[in-house]
Short mmCIF file of C-alpha atoms and ligand atoms in Angstrom, two decimals:
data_model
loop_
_atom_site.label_atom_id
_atom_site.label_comp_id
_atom_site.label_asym_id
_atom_site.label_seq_id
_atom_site.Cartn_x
_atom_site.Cartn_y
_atom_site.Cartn_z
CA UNK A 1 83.51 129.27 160.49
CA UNK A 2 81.87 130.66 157.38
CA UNK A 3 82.29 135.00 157.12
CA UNK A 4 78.62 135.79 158.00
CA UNK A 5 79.67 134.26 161.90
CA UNK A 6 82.41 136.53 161.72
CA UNK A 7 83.20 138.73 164.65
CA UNK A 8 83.34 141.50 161.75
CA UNK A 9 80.23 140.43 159.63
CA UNK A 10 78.62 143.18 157.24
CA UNK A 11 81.22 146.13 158.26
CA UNK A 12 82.99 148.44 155.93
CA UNK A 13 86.60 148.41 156.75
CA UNK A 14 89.29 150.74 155.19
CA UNK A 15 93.14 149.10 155.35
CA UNK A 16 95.83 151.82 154.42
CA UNK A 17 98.81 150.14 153.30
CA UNK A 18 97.61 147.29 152.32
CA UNK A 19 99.00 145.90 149.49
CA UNK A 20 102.03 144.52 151.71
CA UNK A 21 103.17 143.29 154.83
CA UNK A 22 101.10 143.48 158.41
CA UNK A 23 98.55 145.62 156.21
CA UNK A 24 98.37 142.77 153.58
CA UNK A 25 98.10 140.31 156.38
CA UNK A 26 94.85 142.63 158.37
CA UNK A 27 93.37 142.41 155.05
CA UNK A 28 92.83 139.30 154.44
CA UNK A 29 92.05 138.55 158.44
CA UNK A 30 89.49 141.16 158.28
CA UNK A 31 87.82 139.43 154.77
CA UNK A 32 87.61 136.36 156.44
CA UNK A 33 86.08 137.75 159.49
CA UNK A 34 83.45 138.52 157.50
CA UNK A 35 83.99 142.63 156.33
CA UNK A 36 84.26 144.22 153.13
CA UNK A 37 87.41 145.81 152.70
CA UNK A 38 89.30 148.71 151.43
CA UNK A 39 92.72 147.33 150.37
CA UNK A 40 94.68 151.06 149.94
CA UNK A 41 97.74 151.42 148.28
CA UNK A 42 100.40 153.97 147.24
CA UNK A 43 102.37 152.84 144.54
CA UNK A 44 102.57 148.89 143.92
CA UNK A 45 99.06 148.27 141.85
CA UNK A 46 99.98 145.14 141.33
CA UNK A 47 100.84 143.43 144.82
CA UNK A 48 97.48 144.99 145.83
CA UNK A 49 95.43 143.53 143.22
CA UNK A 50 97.19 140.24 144.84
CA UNK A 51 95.77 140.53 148.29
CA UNK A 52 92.52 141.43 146.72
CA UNK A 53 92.40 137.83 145.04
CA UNK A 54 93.30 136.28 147.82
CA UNK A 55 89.90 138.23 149.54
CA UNK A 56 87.89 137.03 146.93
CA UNK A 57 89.26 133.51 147.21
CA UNK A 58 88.65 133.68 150.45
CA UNK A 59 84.61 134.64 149.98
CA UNK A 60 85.30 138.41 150.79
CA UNK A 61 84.54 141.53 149.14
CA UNK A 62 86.60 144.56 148.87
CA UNK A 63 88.41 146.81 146.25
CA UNK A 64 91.87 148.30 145.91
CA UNK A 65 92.11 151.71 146.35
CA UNK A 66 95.27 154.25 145.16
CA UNK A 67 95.64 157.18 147.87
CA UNK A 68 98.46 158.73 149.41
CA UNK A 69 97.72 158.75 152.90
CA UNK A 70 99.72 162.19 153.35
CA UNK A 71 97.15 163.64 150.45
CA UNK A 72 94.39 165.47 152.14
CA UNK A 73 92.64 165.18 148.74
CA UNK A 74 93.24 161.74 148.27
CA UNK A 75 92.03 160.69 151.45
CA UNK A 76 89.22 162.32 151.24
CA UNK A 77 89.07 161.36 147.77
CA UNK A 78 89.43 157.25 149.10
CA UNK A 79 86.50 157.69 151.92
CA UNK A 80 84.45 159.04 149.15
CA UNK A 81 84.78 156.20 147.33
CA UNK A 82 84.01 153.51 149.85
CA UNK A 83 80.79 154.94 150.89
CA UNK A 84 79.83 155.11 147.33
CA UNK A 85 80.59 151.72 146.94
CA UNK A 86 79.39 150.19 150.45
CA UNK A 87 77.34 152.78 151.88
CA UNK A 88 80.03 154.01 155.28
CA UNK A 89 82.97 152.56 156.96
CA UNK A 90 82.71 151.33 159.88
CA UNK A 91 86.70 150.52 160.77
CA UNK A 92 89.83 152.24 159.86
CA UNK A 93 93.45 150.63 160.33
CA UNK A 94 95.58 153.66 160.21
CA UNK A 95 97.78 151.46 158.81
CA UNK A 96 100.49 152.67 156.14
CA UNK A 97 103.97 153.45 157.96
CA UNK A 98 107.37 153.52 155.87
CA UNK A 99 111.55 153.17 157.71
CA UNK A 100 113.84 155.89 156.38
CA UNK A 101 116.87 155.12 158.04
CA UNK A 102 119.80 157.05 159.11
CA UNK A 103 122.36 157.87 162.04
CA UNK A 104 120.26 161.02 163.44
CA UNK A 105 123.52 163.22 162.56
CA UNK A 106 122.65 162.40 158.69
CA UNK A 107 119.14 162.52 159.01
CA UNK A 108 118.20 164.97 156.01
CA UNK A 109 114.93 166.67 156.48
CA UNK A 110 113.41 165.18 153.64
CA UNK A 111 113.74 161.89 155.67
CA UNK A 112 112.71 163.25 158.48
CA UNK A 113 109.59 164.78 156.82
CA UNK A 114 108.75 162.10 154.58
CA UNK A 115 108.73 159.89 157.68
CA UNK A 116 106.21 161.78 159.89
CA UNK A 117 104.52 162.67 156.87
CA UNK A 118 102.77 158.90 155.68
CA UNK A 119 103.94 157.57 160.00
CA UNK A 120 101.66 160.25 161.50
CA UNK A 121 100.08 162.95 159.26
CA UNK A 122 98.97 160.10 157.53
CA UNK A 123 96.98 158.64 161.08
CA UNK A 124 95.45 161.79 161.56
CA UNK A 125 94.52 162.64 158.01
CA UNK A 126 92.52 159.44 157.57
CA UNK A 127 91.31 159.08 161.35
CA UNK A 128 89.86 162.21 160.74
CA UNK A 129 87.36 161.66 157.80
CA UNK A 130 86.91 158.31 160.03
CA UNK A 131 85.64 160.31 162.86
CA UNK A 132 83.44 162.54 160.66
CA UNK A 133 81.85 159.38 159.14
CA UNK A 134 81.50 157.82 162.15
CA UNK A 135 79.90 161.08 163.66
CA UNK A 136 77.24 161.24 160.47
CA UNK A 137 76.34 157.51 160.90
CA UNK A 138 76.27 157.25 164.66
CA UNK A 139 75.91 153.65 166.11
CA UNK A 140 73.58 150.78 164.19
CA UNK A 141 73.08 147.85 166.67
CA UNK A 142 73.05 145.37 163.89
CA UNK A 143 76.47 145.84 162.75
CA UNK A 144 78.34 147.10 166.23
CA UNK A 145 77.79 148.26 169.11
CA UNK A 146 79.94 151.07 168.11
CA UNK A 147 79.74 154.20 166.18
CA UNK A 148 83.02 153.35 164.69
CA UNK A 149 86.41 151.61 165.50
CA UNK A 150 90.15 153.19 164.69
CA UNK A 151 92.56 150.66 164.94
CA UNK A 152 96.45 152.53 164.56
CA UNK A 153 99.37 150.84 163.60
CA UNK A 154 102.21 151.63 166.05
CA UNK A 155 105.54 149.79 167.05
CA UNK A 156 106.96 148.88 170.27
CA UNK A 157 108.95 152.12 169.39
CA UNK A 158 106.34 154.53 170.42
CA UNK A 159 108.17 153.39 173.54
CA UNK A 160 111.90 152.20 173.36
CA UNK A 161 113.89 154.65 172.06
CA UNK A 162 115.54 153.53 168.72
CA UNK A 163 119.06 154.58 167.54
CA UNK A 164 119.30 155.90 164.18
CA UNK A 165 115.76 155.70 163.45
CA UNK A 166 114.81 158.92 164.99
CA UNK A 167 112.56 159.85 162.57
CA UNK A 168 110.52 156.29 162.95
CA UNK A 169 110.36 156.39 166.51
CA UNK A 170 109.53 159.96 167.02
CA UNK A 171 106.28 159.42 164.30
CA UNK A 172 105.10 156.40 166.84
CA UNK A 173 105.15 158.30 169.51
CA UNK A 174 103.65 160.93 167.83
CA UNK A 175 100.92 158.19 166.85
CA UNK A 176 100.82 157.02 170.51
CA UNK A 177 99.46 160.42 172.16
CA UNK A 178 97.15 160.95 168.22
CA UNK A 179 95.88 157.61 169.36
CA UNK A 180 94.95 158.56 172.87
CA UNK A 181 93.83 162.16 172.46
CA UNK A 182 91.12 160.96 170.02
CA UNK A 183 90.09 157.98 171.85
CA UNK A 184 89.58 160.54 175.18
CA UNK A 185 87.41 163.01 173.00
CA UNK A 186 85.21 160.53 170.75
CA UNK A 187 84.57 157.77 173.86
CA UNK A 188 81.34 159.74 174.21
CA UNK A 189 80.03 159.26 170.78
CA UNK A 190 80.59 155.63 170.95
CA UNK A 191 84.02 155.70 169.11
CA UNK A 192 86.52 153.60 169.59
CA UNK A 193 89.99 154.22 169.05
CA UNK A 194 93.17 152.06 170.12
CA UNK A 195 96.89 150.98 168.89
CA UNK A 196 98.54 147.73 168.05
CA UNK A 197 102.37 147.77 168.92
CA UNK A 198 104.29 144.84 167.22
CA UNK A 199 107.19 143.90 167.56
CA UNK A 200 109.14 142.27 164.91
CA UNK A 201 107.32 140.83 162.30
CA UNK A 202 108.42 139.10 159.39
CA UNK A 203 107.60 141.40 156.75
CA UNK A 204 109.67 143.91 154.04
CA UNK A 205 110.34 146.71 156.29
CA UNK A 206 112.61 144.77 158.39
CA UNK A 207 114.26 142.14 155.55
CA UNK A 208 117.77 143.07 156.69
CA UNK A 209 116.71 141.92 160.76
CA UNK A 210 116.03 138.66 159.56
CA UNK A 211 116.86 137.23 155.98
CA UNK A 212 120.36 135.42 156.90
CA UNK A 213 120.72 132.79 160.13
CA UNK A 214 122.94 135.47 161.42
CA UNK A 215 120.79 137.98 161.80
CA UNK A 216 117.69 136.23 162.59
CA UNK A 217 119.98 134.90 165.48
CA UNK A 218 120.86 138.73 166.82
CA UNK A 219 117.09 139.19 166.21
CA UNK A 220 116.23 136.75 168.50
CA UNK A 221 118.27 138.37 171.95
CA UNK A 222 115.51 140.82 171.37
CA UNK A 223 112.62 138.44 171.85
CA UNK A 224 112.25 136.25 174.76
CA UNK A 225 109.46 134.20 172.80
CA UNK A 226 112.02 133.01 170.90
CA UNK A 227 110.31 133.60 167.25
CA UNK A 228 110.42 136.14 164.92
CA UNK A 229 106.47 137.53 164.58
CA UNK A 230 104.18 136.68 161.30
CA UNK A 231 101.62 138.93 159.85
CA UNK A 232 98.66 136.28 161.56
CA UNK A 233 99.59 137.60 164.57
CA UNK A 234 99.05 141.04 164.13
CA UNK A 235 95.98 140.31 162.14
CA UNK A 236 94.57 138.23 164.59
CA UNK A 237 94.78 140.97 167.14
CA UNK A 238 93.91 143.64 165.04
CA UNK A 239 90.54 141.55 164.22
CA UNK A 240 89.87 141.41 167.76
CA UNK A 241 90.48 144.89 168.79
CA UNK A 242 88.06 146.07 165.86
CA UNK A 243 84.88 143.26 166.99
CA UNK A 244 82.53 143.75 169.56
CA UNK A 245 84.85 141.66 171.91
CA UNK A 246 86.42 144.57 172.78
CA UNK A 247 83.76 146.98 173.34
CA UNK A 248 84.82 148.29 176.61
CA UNK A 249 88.65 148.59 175.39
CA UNK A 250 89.39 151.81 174.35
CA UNK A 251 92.92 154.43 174.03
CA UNK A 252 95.50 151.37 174.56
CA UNK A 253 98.03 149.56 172.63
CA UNK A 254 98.03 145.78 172.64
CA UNK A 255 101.26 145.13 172.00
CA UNK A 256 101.87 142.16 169.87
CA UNK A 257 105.98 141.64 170.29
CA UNK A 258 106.58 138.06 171.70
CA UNK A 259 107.97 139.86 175.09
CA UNK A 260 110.29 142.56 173.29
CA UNK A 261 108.79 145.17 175.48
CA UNK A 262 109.85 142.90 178.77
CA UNK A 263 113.97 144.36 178.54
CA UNK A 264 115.03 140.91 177.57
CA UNK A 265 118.52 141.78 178.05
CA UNK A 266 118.31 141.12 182.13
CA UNK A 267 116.82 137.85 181.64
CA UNK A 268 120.38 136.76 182.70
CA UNK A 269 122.00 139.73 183.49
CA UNK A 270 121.57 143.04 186.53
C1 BGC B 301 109.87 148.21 162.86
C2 BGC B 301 110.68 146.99 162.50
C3 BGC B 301 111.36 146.42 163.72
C4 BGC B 301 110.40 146.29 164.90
C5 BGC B 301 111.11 145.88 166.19
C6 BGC B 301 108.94 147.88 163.99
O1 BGC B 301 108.13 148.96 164.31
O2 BGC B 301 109.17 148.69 161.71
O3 BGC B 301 111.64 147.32 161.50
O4 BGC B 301 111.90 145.15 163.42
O5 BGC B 301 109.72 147.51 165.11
O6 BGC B 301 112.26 146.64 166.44
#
């Protein structure tokens, strides 16, 4: 299928944490759905000019983009720069979301703040200058039948509780209600707003679940479909959830977890 017969032809989309990982992974499925995108990054320059080759290869546009998502300046700062450069946005995935680790009785409070700072201030500092773009723009029928589509990056932790990751699971749920709230107050203006939930998915933040046989094994109690998850998964979904196809969907989380969410431990068991 060639990009302009993509579900996302023509639309601006901005990617926060992109330069790795799930992000990496939407980037690239949104180029070849047929957007321009916004490949952000924080730090590595160089992993992000990577994904933007592979856009290009691919036919796509975009540009990489340095913000700190927990920057109200640089966010703004970002969103400036992509309507210079294409003219709006049209879809943001609320992307960027870091693990600091810790048995909760160790958690410092820079962990803790660091954590809800990019996990959820983050969401709502870019959602917002999403919303007021959207709200300038309002809907063109050639591009979407929406004024604007928010596509949040949460985990199957915004609903099973997570020991020793406090920190991560409290910012999800955090993102959950974010998620909802704004999807219940812009549904009016034609704004969509919904989650993806994965599961695990093969990607840096979780190395340690699945480098050796061992723990890939352990990993795999967790899943009843029986594989680990891979970045096409997510971006598959998350291309969906942003097109037209899912017009009438709006304040949910598709989870994309191979069943983690199904308590796989009473498959044989209770
Ligand atoms: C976490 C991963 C974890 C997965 C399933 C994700 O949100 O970032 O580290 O493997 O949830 O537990």
């Amino acid at each position: 299928m060639s990009r302009s017969q993509g579900k996302l032809y023509g639309q601006v989309a901005i990617i926060t944490g992109a330069s790795s990982g799930i992000g990496a992974g939407i980037a690239t499925a949104y180029a070849e759905a047929g957007a321009r995108v916004v490949i952000n990054y924080s730090s590595s320059e160089d992993k992000a000019k990577k994904v933007l080759e592979e856009v290009l290869q691919l036919g796509g546009e975009g540009f990489i983009c340095k913000a700190d998502v927990s920057k109200e300046g640089q966010v703004r700062e970002m969103f400036r720069e992509a309507i210079d450069r294409f003219g709006t946005v049209d879809i943001l995935v609320n992307n960027a979301g870091l693990q600091k680790d810790a048995p909760f009785h160790e958690l410092s409070l820079e962990e803790w703040n660091r954590v809800l700072a990019i996990n959820l201030t983050g969401q709502f500092l870019c959602a917002r200058e999403a919303v007021r773009e959207f709200l300038r723009r309002g809907v063109v029928p050639e591009r979407s039948k929406a004024a604007g589509k928010i596509v949040c990056m949460s985990s199957v932790h915004e609903t099973i509780p997570w020991a020793g990751h406090a920190n991560y699971a409290a910012s999800k749920g955090g993102v959950m209600m974010l998620m909802k709230s704004i999807a219940q107050e812009y549904a009016p203006k034609k704004i969509r707003v919904n989650s993806i939930g994965p599961g695990a998915i093969r990607t840096p933040i979780n190395h340690g679940a699945w480098k050796t046989p061992e723990a890939y094994r352990n990993l795999l109690k967790l899943i009843p479909s029986k594989r680990i998850g891979e970045v096409e998964d997510v971006g598959k979904a998350a291309v969906w959830l942003a097109s037209d196809d899912a017009d009438y969907v709006n304040g949910i989380t598709l989870f994309v977890d191979g069943g983690m969410l199904l308590y796989p431990g009473f498959e044989d068991n209770g």
